[in-house]
Coordinates of C-alpha atoms and ligand atoms in Angstrom, one line a residue:
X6 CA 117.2 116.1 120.5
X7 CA 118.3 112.3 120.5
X8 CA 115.9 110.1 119.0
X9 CA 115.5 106.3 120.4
X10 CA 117.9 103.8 118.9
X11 CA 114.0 102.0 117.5
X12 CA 113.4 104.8 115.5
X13 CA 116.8 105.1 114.0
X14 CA 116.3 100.9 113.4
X15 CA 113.3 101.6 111.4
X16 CA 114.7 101.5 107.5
X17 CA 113.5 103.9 105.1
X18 CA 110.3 103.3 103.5
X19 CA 110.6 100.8 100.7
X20 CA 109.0 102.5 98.1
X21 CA 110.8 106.0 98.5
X22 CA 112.9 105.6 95.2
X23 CA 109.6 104.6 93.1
X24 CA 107.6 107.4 94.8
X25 CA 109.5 109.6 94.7
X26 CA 110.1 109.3 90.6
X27 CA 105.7 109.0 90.7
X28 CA 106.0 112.4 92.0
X29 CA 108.3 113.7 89.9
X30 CA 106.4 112.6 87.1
X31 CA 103.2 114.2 87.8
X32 CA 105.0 117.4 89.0
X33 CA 106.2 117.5 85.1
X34 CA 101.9 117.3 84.4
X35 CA 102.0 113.4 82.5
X36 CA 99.8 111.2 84.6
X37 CA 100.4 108.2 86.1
X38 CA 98.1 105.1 86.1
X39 CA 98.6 103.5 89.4
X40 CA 98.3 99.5 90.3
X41 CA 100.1 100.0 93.2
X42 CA 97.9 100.9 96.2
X43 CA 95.6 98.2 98.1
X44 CA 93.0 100.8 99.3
X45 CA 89.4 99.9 98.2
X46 CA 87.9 102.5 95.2
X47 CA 84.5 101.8 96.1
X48 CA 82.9 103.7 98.8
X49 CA 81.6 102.3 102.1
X50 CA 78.0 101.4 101.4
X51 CA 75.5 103.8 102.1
X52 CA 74.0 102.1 104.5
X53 CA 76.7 102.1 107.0
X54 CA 77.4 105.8 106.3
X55 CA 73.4 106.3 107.3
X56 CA 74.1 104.6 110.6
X57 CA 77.1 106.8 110.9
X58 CA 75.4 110.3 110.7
X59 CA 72.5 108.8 113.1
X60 CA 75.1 108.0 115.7
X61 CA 76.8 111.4 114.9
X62 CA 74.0 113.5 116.4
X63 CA 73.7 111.5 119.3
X64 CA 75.3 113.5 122.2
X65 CA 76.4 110.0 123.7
X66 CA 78.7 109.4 121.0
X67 CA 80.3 112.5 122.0
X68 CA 82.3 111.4 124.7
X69 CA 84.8 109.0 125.5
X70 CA 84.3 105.3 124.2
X71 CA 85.0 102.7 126.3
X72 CA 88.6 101.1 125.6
X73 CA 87.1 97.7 124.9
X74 CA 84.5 98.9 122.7
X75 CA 80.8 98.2 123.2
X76 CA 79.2 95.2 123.8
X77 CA 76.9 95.3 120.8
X78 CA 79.7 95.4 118.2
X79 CA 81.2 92.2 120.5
X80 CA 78.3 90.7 120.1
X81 CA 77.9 91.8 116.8
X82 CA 81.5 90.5 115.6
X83 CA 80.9 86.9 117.5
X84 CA 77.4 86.9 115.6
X85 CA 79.2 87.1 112.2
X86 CA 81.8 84.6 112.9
X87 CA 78.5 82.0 113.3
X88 CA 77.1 83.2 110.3
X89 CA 80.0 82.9 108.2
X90 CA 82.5 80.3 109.8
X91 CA 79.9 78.7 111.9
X92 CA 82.6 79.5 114.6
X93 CA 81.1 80.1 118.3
X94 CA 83.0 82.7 120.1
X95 CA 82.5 84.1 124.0
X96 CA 81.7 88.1 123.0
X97 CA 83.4 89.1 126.3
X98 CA 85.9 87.5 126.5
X99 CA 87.3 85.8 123.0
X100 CA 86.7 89.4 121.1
X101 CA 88.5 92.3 121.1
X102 CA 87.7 95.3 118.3
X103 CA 90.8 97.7 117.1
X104 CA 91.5 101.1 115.8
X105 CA 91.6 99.0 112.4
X106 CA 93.6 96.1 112.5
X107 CA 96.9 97.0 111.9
X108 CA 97.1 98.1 115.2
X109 CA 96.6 95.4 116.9
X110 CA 99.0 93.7 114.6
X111 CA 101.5 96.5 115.9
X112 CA 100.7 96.1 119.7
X113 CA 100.0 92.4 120.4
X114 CA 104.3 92.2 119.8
X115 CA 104.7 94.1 123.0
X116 CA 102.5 91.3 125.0
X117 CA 104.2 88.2 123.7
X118 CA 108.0 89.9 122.8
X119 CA 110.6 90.2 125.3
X120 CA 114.0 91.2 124.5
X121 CA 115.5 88.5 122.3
X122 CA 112.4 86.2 121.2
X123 CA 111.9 85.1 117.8
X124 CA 108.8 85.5 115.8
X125 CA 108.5 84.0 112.9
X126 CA 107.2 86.2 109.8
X127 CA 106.8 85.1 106.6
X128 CA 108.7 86.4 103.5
X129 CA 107.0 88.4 101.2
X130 CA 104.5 90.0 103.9
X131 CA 103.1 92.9 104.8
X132 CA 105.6 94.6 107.0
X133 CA 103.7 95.5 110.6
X134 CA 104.3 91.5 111.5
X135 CA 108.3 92.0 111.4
X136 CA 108.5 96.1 112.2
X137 CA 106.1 95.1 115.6
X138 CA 108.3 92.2 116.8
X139 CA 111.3 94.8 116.3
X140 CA 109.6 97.2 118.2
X141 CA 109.6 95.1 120.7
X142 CA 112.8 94.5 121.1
X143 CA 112.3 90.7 119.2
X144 CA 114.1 89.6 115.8
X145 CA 111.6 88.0 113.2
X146 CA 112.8 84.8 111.4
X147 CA 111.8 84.6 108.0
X148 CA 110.0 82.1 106.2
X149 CA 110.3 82.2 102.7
X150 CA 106.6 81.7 100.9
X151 CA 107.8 80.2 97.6
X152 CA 105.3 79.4 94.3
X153 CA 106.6 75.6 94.4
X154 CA 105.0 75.3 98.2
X155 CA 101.9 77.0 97.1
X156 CA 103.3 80.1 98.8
X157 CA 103.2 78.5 102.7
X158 CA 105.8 78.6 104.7
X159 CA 107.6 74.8 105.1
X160 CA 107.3 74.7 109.5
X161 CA 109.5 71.4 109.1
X162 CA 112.9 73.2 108.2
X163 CA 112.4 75.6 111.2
X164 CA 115.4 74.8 113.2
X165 CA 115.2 73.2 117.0
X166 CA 117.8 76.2 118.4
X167 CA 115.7 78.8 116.6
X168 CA 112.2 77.4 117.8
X169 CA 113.5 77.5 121.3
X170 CA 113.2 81.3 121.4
X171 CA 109.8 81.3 119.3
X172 CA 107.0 82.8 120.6
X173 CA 104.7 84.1 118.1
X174 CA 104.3 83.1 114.4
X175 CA 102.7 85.3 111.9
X176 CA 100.3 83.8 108.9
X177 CA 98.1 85.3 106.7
X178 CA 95.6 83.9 104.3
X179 CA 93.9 85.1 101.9
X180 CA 97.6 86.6 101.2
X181 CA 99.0 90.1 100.5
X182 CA 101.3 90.1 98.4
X183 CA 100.9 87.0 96.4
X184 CA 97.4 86.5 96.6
X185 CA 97.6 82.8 97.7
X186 CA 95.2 80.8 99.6
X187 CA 95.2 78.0 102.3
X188 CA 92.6 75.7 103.5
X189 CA 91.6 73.9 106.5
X190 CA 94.4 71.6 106.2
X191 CA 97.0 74.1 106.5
X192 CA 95.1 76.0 109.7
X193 CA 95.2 72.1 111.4
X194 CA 99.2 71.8 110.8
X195 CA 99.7 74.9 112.2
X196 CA 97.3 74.1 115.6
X197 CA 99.8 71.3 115.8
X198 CA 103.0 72.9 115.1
X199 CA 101.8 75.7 117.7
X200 CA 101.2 72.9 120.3
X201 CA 104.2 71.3 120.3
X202 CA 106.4 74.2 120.4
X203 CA 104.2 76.3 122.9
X204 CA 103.9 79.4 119.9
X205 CA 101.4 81.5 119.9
X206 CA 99.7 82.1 116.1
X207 CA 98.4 85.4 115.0
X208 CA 96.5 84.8 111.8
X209 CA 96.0 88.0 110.0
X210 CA 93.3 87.3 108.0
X211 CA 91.4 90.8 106.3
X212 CA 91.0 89.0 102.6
X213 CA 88.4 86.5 103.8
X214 CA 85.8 87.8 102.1
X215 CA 87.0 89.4 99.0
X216 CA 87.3 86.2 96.9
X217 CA 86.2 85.0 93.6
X218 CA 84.7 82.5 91.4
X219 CA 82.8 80.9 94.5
X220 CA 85.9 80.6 96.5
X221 CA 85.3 80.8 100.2
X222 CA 88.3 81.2 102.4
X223 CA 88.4 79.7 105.4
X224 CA 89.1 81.0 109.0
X225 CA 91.7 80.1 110.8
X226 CA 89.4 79.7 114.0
X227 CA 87.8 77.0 111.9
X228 CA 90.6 74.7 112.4
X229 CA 90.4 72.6 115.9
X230 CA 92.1 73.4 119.0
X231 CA 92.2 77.1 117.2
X232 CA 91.5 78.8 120.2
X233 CA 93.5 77.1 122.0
X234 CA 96.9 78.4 120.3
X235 CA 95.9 81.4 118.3
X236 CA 93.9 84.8 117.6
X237 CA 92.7 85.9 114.7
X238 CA 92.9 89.8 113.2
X239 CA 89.8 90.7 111.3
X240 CA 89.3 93.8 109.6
X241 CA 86.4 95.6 108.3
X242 CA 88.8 97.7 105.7
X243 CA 88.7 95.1 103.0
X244 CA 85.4 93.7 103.4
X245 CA 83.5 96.6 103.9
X246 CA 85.4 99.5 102.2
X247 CA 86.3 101.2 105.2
X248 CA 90.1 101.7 105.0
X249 CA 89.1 104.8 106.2
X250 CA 87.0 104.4 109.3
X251 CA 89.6 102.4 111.0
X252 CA 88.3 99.6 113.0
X253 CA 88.9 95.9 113.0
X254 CA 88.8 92.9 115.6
X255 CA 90.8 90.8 116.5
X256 CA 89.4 87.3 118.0
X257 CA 90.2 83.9 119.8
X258 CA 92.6 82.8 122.8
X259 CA 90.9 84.4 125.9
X260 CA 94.6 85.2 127.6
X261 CA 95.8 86.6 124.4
X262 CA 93.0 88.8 123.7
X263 CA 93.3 89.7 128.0
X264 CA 97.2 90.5 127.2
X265 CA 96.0 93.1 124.8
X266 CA 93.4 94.5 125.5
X267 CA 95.4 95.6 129.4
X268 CA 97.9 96.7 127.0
X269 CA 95.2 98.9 124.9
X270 CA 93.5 99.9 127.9
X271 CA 96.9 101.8 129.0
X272 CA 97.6 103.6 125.6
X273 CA 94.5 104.2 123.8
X274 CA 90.9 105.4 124.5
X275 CA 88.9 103.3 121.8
X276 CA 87.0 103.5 118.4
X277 CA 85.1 106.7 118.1
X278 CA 81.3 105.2 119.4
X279 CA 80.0 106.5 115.8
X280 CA 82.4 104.3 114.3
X281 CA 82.2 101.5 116.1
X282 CA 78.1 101.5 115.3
X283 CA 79.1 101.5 111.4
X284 CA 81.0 98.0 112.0
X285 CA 77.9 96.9 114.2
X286 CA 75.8 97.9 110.7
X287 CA 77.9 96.3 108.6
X288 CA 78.4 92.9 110.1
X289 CA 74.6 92.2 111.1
X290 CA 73.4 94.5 108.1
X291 CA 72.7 93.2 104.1
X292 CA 75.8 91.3 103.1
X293 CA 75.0 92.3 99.0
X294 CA 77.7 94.5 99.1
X295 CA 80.5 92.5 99.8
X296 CA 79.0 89.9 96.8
X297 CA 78.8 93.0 94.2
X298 CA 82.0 94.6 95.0
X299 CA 83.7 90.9 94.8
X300 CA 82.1 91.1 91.1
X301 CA 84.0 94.3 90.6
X302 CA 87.2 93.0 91.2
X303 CA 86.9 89.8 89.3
X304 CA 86.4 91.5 86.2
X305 CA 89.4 93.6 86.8
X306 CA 91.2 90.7 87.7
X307 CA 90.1 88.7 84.5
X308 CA 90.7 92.4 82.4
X309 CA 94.5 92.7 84.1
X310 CA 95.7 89.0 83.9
X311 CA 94.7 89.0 79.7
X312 CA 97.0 91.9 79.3
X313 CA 99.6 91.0 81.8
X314 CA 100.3 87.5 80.0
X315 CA 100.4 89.0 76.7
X316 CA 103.4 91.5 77.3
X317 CA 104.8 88.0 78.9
X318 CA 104.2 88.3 82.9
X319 CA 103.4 85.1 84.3
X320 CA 100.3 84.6 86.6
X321 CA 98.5 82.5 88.5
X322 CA 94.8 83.7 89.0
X323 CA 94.2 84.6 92.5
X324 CA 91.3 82.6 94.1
X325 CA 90.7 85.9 96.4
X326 CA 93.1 88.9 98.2
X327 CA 92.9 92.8 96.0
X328 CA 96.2 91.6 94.8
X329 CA 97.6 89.9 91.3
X330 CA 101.2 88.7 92.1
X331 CA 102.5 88.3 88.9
X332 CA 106.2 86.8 87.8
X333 CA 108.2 90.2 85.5
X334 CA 109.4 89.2 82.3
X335 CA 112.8 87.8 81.1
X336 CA 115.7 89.7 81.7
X337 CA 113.9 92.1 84.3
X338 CA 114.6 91.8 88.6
X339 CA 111.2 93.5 89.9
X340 CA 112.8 96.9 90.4
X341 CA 114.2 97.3 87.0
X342 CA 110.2 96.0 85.7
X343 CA 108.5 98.6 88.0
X344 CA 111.4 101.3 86.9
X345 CA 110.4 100.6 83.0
X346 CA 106.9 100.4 83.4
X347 CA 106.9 103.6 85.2
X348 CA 109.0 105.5 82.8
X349 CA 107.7 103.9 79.2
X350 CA 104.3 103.1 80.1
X351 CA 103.3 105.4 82.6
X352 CA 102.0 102.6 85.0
X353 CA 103.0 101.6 88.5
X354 CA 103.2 98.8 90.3
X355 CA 104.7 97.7 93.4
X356 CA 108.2 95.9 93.2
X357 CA 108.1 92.0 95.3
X358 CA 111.2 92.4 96.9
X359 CA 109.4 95.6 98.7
X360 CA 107.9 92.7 100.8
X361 CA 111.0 90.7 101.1
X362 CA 113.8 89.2 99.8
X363 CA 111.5 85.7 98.7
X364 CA 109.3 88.6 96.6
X365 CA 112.1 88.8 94.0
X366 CA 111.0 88.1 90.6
X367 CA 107.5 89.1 91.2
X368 CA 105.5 92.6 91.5
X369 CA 102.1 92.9 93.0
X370 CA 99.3 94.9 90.9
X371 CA 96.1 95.9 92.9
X372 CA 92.5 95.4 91.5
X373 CA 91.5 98.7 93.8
X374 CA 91.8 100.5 90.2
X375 CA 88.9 102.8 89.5
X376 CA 87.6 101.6 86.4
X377 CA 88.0 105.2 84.0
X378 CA 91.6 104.5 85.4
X379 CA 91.5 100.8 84.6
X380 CA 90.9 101.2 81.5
X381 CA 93.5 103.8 80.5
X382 CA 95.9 101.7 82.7
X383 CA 95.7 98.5 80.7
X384 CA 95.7 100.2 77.1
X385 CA 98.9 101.9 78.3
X386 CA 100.5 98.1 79.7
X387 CA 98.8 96.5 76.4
X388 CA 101.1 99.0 74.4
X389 CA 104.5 97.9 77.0
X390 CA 107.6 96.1 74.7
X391 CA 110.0 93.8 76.9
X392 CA 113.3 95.3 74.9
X393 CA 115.6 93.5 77.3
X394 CA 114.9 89.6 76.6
X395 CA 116.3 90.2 72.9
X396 CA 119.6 91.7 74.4
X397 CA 120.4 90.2 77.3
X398 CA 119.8 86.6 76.7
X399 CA 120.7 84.4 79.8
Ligands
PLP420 C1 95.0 96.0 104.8 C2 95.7 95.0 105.6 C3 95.6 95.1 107.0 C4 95.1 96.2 107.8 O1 93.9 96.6 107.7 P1 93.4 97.7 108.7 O2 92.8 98.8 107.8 O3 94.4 98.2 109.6 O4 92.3 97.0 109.4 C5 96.2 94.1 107.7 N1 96.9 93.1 107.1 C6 97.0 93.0 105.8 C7 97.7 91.9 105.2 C8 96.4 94.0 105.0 O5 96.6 93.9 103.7

C-alpha cells in the first residue's frame, strides 16, 4: 500500500516527545497535573443537554440531516450575531453551520487553494490554518505575531511578489496561543488590506466570548465592508462547553459561504439534527452560563499568573482566550522549560514553539484545569526552583 505524498507531508505531531514522556510517567503510577489541554472542564449546561434528549426521542432526528443544517439554527446563529455584535446577517445565505469549526477551517482551503497560492497564516497559531492550505496543495506564509506589535501580524512588510499569489489570510482573535486581543481598528485595516490585494479573510474567532474583567471582543463582521472580503468561523466549543458535540458556524461573504457549503454538500451529510437543536438552545437560550463559567476562569487566571511570576515567568494578563502565554524563565528555550517542569514538578504545559517558530521563548498554560487539579497543580509550580539562571549566565 502507497500512501499519498499529503500524508507523508504531514509532520509528526508536535507534542509526541512531551506526550510520550506524560505517559511514561503515569505508566510508572506518579501523576501528572496537566496545563496543557484547551478543552473546557465544565460540562455543557444542562439545559442544552435537556433539549438534547428531547430531540433524541424524536424519530425525525433519526434520519439523515440536511447538509446545510436547518433553518432554525440559521436563523438561530444570525439572531445571536444581532444580539451580541448588533451585526445583521441573511440566515440563508450569509450562514453556514459545521461539524464544529475546525472543519470548516480544514475545508474552506480546498475552495480558495489551487496548486501554488499562498495563504498567509500567522506564527504562533493553531495549526489547521497552515495543515488546510497544504492540503490543498497551497504553501502558508508566515506572519510572525510578536509581543512588541501586540501580537498582530505587521501586513506592511508582506512583500508585492508574495501577495501576488495570496489568496486567503488567516486571523484570529481572541488568540490561541498567546491570548492577545484586537479591536475594531485592527478588523478595519484588515478590510482594507483584503480590498486592495483581492484576499479573502477567514477570521477564526471561537474566544469571543470567554473574556474577562468586562472585556468584550469584538467580531470581525463588526468591522465595515466585512462581508464584503471575509467569513467568520464561530464555534459553540468554547462558549458553550461543547467540545464534544461538535458543531460550529461559520458566517459572512455569501460566495464564500456558497463555495463551501457545494464543497460540504459533496463530502459530508451534516450535524446530527439532535445536535444541531442543542446549538439552536444554546444561542437563543439563558446566556448565564457563559457569564459564570467566564468567572471560573478568571480566578484561575488570577490563581496561575501569582504563581507563575513568582518562580520568574513573565506575563501579561490575558483580556480573554482559555490560554496564559507566559515568557519561561532565564536560561530556559520552551522545550527545555516544559521538559523540567514535567520531570521536577510533575506539571505540563505546552512548549510555544509547538505553534511556531515566533512561539519560542513562551509556553501556553490552559485555565481548562479542574479546580481539585488546580489546586495541586499550582502548589507543585509554587514549589518549581529555576537552577539554570545561576549556572548559565548569558
Ligand atoms: C478550539 C479551537 C477551534 C475549533 O473548535 P471546534 O471545536 O472545532 O469548533 C478553532 N480555532 C481555534 C483557535 C481553537 O482554539
Amino acid at each position: 500500500m502507497r500512501p499519498a505524498k499529503r500524508i507523508a507531508a504531514l509532520k509528526p505531531y508536535l507534542f509526541v516527545e512531551i506526550n510520550k514522556k506524560i505517559a511514561e510517567k503515569k505508566a510508572r503510577g506518579e501523576e501528572v497535573i496537566s496545563f496543557a489541554i484547551g478543552d473546557p472542564d465544565i460540562p455543557t449546561p444542562p439545559h442544552v443537554i435537556d433539549r438534547l434528549c428531547d430531540a433524541a426521542k424524536d424519530p425525525a432526528n433519526h434520519r439523515y440531516p440536511e447538509s446545510e443544517g436547518l433553518p432554525e439554527l440559521h436563523d438561530a446563529i444570525a439572531a445571536w450575531y444581532k444580539k451580541r455584535f448588533d451585526v445583521d446577517l441573511d440566515p440563508a445565505n450569509e450562514v453556514l453551520p459545521l461539524i464544529g469549526s475546525k472543519e470548516g477551517i480544514g475545508h474552506i482551503a480546498f475552495c480558495f487553494i489551487d496548486n501554488g497560492d499562498i495563504a498567509l497564516v500567522p506564527d504562533p497559531a493553531y495549526p489547521v490554518y497552515a495543515i488546510g492550505t497544504q492540503l490543498a496543495g497551497g504553501s502558508p506564509y508566515y506572519l510572525p505575531l510578536k509581543a512588541e506589535n501586540d501580537f498582530l501580524p505587521d501586513l506592511k512588510s508582506i512583500k508585492a511578489f508574495i501577495l501576488k499569489n495570496t489568496k486567503v489570510l488567516w486571523i484570529s482573535y481572541p488568540n490561541n496561543p498567546t491570548g492577545a486581543v484586537a479591536g475594531l481598528d485592527f478588523f478595519q485595516e484588515v478590510v482594507e488590506f483584503a480590498k486592495q490585494n483581492d484576499i479573502l479573510v477567514c477570521h477564526d474567532g471561537p474566544y469571543s466570548e470567554v473574556a474577562f474583567d468586562d472585556y468584550q471582543p469584538a467580531s470581525f463582521m463588526q468591522a465595515e465592508g466585512a462581508r464584503d472580503v471575509g467569513v467568520e468561523f464561530h464555534s459553540l466549543s468554547k462558549s458553550y462547553n461543547m467540545t464534544g458535540w461538535r458543531i460550529g458556524m461559520v458566517v459572512g461573504n455569501a460566495d464564500a459561504i456558497k463555495a463551501l457549503r457545494t464543497l460540504k454538500s459533496n463530502l459530508d451529510s451534516g450535524i446530527p439534527q439532535a445536535i444541531q437543536y442543542m446549538a439552536i438552545e444554546a444561542l437563543n437560550g439563558p446566556q448565564d452560563c457563559v457569564a459564570e463559567h467566564n468567572a471560573v476562569y478568571q480566578r484561575r487566571r488570577d490563581l496561575i499568573i501569582e504563581v507563575l511570576e513568582r518562580i520568574g515567568l513573565e506575563v501579561t494578563p490575558p483580556k480573554a482566550s482559555l490560554y496564559i502565554w507566559a515568557k519561561v524563565p532565564r536560561g530556559y528555550n520552551s522545550v527545555e522549560f516544559t521538559t523540567d517542569l514535567l520531570d521536577q514538578a510533575g506539571v505540563a504545559v505546552t512548549p510555544g514553539v509547538g505553534y511556531g517558530p515566533s512561539g519560542e521563548g513562551y509556553v501556553r498554560i490552559s485555565l481548562t484545569i479542574p479546580d481539585a487539579s488546580l489546586v495541586k497543580g499550582l502548589s507543585r509550580l509554587s514549589g518549581w526552583r529555576n537552577t539554570r539562571h545561576l549556572t548559565m549566565k548569558k
